[in-house]
mmCIF file of N, CA and C in Angstrom:
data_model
loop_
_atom_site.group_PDB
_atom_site.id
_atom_site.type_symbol
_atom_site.label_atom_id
_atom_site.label_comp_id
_atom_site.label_asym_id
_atom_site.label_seq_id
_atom_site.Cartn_x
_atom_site.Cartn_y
_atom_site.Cartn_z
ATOM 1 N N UNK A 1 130.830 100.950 93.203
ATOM 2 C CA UNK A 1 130.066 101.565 94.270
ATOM 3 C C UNK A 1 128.974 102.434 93.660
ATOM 4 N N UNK A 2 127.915 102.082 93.988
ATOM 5 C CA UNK A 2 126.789 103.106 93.261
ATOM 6 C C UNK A 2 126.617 104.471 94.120
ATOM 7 N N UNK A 3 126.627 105.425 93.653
ATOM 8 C CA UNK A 3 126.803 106.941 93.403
ATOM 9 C C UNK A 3 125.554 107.230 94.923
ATOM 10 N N UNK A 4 126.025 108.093 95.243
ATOM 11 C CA UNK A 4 124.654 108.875 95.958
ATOM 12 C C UNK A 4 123.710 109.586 95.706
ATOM 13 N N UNK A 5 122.648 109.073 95.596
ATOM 14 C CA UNK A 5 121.395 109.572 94.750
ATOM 15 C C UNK A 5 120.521 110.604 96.139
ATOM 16 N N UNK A 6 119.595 110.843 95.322
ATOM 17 C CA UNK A 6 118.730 111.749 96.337
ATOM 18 C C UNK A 6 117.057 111.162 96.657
ATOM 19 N N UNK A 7 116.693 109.942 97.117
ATOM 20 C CA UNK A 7 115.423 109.739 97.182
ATOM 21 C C UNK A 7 115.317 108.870 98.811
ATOM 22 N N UNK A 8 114.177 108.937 98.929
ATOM 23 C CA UNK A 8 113.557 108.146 100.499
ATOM 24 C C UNK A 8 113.336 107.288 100.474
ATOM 25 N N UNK A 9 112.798 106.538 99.495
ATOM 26 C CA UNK A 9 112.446 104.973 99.982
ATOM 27 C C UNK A 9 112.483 104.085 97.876
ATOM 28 N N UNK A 10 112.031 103.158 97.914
ATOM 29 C CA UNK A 10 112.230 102.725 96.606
ATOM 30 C C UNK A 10 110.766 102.027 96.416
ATOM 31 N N UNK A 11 110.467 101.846 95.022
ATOM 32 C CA UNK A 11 108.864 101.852 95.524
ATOM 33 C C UNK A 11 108.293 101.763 93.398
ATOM 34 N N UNK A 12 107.147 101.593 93.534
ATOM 35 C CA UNK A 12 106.811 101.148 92.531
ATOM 36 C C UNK A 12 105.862 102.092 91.290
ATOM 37 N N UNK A 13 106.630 102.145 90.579
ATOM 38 C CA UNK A 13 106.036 103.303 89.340
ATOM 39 C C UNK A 13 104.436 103.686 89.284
ATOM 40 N N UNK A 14 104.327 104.789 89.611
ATOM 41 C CA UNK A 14 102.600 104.645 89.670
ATOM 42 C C UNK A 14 102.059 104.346 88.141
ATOM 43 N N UNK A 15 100.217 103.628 87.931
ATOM 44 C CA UNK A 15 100.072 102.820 86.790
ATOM 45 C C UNK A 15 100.855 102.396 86.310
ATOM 46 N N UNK A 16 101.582 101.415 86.909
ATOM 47 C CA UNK A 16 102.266 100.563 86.125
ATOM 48 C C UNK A 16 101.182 99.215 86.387
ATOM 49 N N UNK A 17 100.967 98.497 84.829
ATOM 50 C CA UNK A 17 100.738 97.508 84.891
ATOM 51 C C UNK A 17 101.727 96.169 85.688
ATOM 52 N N UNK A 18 100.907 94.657 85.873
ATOM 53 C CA UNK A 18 101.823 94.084 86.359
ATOM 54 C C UNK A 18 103.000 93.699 85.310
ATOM 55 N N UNK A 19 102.332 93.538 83.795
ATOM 56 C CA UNK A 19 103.162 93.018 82.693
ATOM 57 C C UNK A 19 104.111 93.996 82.645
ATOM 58 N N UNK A 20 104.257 95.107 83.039
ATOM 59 C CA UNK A 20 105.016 96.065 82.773
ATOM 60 C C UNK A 20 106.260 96.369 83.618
ATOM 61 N N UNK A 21 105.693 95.524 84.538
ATOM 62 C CA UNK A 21 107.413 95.212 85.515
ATOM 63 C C UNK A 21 108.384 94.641 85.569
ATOM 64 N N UNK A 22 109.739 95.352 85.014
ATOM 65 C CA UNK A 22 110.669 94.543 83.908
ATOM 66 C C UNK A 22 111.930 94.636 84.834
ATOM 67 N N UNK A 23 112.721 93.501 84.602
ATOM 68 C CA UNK A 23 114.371 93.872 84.994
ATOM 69 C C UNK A 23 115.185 93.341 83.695
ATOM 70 N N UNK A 24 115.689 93.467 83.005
ATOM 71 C CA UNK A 24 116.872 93.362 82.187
ATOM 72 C C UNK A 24 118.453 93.392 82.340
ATOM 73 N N UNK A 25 118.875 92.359 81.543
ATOM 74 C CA UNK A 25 120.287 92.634 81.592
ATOM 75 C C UNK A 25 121.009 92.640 80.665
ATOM 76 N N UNK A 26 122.594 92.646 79.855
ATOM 77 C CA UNK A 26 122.933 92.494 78.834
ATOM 78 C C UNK A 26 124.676 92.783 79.460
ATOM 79 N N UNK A 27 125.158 91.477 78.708
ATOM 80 C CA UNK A 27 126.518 92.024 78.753
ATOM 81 C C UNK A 27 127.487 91.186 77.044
ATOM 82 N N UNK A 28 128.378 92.147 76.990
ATOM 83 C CA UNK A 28 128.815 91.756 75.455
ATOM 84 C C UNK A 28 130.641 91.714 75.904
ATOM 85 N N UNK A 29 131.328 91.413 75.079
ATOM 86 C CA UNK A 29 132.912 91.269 75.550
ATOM 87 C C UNK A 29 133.207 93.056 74.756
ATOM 88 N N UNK A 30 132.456 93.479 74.964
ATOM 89 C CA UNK A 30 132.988 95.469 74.144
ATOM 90 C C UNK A 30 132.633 95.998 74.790
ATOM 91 N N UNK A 31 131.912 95.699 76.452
ATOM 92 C CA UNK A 31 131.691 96.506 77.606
ATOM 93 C C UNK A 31 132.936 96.446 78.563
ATOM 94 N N UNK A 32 133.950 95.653 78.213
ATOM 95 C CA UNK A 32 135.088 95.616 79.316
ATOM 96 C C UNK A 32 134.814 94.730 80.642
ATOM 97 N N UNK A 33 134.022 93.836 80.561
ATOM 98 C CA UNK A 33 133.937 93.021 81.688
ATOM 99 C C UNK A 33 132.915 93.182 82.073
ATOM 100 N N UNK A 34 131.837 93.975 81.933
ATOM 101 C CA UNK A 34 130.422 94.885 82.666
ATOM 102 C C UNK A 34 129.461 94.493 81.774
ATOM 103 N N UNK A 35 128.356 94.039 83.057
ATOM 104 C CA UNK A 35 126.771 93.737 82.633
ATOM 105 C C UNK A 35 126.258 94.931 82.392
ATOM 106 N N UNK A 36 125.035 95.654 81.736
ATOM 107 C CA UNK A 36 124.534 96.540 81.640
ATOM 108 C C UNK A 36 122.965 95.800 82.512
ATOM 109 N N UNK A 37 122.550 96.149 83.528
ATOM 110 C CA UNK A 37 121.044 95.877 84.043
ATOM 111 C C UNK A 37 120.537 97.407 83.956
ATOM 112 N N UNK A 38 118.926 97.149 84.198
ATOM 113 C CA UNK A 38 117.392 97.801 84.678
ATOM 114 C C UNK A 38 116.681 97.432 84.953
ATOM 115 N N UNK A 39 116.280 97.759 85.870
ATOM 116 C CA UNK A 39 115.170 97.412 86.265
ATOM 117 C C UNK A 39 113.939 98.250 87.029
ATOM 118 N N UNK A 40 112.668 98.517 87.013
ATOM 119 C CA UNK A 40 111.891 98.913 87.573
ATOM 120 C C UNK A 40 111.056 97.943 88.568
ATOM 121 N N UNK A 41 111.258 97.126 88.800
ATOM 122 C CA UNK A 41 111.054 96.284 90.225
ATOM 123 C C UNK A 41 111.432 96.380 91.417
ATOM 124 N N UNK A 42 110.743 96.936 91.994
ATOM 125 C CA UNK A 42 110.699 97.586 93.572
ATOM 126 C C UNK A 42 112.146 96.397 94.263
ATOM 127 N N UNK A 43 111.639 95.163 93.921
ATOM 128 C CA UNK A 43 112.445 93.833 94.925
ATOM 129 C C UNK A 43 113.927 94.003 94.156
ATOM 130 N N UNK A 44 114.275 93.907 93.160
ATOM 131 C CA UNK A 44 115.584 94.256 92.180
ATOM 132 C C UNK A 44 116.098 95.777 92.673
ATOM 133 N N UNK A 45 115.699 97.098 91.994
ATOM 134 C CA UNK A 45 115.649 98.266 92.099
ATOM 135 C C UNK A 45 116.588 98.371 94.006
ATOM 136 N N UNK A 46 115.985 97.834 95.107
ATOM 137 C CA UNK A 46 116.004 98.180 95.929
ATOM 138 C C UNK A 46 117.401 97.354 96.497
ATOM 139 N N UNK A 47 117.898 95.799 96.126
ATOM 140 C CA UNK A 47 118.734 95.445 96.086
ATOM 141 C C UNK A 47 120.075 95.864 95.542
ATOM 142 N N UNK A 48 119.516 95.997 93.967
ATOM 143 C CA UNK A 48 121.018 96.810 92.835
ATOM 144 C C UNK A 48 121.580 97.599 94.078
ATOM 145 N N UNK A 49 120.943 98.796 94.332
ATOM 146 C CA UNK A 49 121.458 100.152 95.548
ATOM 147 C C UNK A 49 122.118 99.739 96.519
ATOM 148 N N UNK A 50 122.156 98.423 96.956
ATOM 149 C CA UNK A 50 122.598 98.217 98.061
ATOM 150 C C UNK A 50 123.971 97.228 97.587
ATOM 151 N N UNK A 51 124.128 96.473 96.392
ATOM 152 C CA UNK A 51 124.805 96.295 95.952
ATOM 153 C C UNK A 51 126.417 96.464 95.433
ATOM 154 N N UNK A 52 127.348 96.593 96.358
ATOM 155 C CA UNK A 52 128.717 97.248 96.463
ATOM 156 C C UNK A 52 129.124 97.318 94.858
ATOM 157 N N UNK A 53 128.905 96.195 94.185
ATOM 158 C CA UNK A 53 129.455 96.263 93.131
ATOM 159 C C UNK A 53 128.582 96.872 91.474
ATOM 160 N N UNK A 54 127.065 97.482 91.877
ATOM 161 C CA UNK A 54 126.541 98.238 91.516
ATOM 162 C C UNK A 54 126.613 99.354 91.204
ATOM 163 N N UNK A 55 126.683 99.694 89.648
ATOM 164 C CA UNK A 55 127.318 101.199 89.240
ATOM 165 C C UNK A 55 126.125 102.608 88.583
ATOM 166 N N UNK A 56 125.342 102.610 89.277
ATOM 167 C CA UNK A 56 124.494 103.311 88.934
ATOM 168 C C UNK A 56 124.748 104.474 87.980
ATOM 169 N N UNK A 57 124.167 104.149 86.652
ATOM 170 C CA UNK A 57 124.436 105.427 85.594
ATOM 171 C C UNK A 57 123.304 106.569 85.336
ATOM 172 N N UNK A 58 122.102 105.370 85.755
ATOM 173 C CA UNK A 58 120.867 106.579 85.227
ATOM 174 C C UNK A 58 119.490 105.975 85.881
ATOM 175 N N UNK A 59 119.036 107.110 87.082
ATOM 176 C CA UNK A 59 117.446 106.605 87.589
ATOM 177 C C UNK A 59 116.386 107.285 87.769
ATOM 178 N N UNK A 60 115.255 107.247 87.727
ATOM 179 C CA UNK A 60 114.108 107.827 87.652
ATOM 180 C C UNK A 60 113.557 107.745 89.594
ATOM 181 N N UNK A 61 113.032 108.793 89.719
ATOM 182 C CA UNK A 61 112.294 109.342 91.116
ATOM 183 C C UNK A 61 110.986 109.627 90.200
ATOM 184 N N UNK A 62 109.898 109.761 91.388
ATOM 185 C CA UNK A 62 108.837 110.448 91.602
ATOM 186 C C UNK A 62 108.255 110.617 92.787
ATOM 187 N N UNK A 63 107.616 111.756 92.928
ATOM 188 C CA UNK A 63 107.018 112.435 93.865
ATOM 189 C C UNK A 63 105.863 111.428 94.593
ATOM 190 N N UNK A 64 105.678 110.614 95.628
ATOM 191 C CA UNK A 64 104.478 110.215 96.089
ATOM 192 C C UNK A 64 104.215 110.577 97.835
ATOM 193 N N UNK A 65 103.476 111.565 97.711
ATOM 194 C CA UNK A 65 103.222 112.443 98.675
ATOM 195 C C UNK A 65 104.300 112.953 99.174
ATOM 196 N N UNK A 66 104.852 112.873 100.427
ATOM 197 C CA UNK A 66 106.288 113.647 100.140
ATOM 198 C C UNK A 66 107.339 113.576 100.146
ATOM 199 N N UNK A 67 107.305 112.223 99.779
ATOM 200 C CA UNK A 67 108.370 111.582 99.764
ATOM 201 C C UNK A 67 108.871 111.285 97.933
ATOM 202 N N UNK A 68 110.660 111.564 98.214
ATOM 203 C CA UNK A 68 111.004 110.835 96.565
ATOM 204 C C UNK A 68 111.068 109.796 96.004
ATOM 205 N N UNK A 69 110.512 108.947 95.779
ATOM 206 C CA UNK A 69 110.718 107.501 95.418
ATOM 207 C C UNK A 69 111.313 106.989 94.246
ATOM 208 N N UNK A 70 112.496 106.082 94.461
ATOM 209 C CA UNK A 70 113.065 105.630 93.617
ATOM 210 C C UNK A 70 112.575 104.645 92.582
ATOM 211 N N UNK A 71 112.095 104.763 91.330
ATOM 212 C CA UNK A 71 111.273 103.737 91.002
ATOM 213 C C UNK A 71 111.909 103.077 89.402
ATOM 214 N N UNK A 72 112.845 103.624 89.152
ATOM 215 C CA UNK A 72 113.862 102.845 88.126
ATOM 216 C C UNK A 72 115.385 103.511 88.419
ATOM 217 N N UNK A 73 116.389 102.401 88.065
ATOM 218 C CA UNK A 73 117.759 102.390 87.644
ATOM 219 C C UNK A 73 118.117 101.499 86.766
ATOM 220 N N UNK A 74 119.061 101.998 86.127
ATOM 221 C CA UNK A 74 120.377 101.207 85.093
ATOM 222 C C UNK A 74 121.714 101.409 85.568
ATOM 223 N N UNK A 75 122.453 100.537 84.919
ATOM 224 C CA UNK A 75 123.996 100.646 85.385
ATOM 225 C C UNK A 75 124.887 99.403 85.089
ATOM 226 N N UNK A 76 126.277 99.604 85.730
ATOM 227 C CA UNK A 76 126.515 98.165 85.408
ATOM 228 C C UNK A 76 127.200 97.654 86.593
ATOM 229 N N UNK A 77 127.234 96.144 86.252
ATOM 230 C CA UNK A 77 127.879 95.264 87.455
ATOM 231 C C UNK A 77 128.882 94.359 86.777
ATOM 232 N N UNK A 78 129.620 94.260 87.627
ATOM 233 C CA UNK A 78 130.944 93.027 86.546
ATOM 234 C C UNK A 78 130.194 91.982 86.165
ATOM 235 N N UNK A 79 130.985 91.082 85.103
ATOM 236 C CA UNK A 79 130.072 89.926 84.917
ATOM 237 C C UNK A 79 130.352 89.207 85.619
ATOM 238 N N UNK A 80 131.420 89.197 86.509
ATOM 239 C CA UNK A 80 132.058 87.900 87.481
ATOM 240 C C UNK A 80 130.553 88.310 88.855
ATOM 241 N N UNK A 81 129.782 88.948 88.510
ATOM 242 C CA UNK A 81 128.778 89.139 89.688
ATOM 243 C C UNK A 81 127.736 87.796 89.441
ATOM 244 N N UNK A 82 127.354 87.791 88.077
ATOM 245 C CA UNK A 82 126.476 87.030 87.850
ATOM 246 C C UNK A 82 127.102 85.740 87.691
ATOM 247 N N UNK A 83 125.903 84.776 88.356
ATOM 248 C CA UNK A 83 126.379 83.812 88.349
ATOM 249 C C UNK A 83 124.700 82.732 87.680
ATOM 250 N N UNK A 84 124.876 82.155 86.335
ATOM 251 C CA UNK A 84 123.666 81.386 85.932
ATOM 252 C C UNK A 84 124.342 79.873 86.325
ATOM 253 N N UNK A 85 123.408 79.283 86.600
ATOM 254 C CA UNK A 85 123.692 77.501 87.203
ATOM 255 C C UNK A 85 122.029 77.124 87.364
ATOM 256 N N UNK A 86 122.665 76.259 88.788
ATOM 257 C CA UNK A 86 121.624 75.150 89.039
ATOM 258 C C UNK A 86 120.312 75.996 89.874
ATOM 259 N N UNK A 87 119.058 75.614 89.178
ATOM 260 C CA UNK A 87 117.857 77.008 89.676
ATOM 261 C C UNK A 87 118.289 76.547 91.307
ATOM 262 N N UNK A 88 117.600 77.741 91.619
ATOM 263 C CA UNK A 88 117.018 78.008 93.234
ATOM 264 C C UNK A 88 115.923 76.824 93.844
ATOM 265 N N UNK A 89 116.246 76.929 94.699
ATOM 266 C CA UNK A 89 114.702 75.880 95.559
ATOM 267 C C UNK A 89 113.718 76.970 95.443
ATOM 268 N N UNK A 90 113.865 78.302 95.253
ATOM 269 C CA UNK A 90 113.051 78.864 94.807
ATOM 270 C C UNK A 90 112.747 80.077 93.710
ATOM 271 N N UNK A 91 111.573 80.811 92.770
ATOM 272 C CA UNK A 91 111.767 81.132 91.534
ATOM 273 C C UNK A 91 111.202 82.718 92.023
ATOM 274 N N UNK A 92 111.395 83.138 93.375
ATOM 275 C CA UNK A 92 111.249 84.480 93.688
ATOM 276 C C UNK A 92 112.017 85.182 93.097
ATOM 277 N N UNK A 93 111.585 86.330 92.080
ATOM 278 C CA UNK A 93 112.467 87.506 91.520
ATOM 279 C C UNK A 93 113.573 87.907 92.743
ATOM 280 N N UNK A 94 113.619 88.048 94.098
ATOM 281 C CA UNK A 94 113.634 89.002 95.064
ATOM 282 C C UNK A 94 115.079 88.388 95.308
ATOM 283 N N UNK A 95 115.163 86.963 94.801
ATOM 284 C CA UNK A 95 117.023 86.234 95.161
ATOM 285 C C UNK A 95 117.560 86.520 94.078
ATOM 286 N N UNK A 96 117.211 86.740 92.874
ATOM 287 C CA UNK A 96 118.005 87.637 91.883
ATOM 288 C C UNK A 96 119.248 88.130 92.436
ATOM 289 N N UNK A 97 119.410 89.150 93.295
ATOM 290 C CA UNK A 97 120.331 89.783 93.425
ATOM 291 C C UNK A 97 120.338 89.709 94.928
ATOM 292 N N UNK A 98 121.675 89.135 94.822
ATOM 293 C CA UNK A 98 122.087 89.036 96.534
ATOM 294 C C UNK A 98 122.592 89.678 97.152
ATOM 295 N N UNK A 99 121.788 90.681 97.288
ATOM 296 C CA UNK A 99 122.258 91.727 98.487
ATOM 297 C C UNK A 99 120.708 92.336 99.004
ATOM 298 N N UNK A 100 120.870 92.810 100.366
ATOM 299 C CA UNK A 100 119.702 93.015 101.286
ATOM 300 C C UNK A 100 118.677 93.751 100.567
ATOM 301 N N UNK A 101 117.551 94.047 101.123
ATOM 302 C CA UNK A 101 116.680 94.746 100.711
ATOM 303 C C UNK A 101 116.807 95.839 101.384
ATOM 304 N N UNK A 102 117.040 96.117 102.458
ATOM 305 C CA UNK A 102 116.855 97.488 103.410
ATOM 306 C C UNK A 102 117.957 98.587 102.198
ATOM 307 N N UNK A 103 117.754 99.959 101.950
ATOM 308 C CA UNK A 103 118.408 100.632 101.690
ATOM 309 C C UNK A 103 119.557 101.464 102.722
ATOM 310 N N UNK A 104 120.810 100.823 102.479
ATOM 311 C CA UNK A 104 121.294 101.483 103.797
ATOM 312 C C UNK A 104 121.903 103.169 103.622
ATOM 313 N N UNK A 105 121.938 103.458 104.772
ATOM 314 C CA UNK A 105 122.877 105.231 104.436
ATOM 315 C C UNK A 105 124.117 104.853 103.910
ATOM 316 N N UNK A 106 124.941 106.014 103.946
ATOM 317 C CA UNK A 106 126.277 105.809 103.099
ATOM 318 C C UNK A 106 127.129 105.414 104.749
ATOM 319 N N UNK A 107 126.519 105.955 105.930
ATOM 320 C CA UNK A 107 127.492 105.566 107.219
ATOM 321 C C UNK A 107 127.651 103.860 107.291
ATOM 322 N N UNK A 108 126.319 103.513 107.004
ATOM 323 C CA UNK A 108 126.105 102.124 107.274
ATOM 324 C C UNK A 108 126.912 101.717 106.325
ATOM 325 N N UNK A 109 126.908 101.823 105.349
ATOM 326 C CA UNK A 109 127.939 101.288 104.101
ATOM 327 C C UNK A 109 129.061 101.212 104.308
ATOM 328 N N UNK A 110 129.375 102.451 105.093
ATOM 329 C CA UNK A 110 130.736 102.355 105.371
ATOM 330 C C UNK A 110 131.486 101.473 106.442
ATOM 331 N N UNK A 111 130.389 101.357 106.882
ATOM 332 C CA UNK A 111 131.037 100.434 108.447
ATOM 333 C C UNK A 111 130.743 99.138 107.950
ATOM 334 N N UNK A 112 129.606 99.029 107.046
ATOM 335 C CA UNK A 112 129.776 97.025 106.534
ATOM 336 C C UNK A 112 130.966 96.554 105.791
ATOM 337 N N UNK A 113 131.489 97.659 104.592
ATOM 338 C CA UNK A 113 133.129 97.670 104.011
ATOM 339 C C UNK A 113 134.000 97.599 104.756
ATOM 340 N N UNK A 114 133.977 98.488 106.137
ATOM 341 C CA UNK A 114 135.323 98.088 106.867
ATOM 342 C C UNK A 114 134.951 96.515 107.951
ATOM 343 N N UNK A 115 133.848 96.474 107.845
ATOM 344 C CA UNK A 115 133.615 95.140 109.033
ATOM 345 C C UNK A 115 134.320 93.962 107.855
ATOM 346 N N UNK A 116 133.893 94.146 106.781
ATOM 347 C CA UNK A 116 134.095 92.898 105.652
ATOM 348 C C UNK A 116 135.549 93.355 105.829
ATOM 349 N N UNK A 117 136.086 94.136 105.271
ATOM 350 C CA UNK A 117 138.003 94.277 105.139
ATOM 351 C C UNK A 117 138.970 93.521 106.248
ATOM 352 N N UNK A 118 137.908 94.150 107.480
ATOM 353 C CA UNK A 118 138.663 93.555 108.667
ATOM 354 C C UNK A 118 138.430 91.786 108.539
ATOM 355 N N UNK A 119 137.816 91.058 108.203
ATOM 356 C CA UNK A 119 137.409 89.828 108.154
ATOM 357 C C UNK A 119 138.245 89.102 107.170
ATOM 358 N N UNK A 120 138.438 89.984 105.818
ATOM 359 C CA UNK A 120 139.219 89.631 104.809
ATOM 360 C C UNK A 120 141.132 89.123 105.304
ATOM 361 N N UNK A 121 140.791 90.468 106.027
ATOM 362 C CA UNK A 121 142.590 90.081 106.791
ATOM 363 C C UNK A 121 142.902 88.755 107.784
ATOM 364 N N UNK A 122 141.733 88.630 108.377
ATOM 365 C CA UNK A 122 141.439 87.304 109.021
ATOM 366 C C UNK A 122 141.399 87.720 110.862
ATOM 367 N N UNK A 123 140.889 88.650 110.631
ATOM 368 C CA UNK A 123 140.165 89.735 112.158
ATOM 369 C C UNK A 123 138.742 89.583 112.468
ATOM 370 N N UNK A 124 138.203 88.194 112.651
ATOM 371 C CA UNK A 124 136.683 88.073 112.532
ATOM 372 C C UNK A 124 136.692 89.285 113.793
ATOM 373 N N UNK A 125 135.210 89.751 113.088
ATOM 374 C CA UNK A 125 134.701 90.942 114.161
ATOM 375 C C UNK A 125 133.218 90.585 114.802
#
């Protein structure tokens, strides 16, 4: 579960070139099962967060007008998350990581975990 951070929206590093917009990953069998990702890509960045199984260790904000914007994280995700195979019908960064784009509150979070639990038991809701 990634941690509760303090920013408003997620959003893109000011001067940043385009070459300069990176996501990374790395996982080794001496992490215990865990990918290490980063990324500073608004479309990634904004997914990871929403990501249940996303462990946020370390992210960068900045100030753009008055709002905080989230504009890098790292962390890790199991490796049973990732899955490499047969490409996509399409090569959008943005299906990388399958989970929504909207950043939800922690209420909303909470009610999509119990809607999924209840479903798991076999209680479609």
């Amino acid at each position: 579960m990634t941690k509760k951070c303090d920013w408003d929206d997620v959003g893109l590093e000011k001067g940043l070139e385009q070459c300069e917009i990176e996501t990374g990953f790395y996982f080794s069998r001496a992490f215990g099962g865990k990918a290490v990702i980063n990324s500073n890509d608004p479309a990634i960045v904004s997914r990871l967060v929403n990501c249940n199984f996303f462990e946020i260790e370390n992210y960068r904000t900045e100030n753009q007008g008055r709002k905080q914007i989230l504009v890098y994280v790292d962390g890790t995700i199991p490796i049973g998350a990732i899955n490499i195979g047969k490409p996509r019908a399409s090569d959008s960064i943005n299906k990388v990581v399958k989970a929504p784009k909207k950043v939800y509150t922690e209420a909303e979070k909470k009610k999509n975990r119990e809607l999924i639990a209840k479903r798991l038991k076999g209680n479609a809701g």
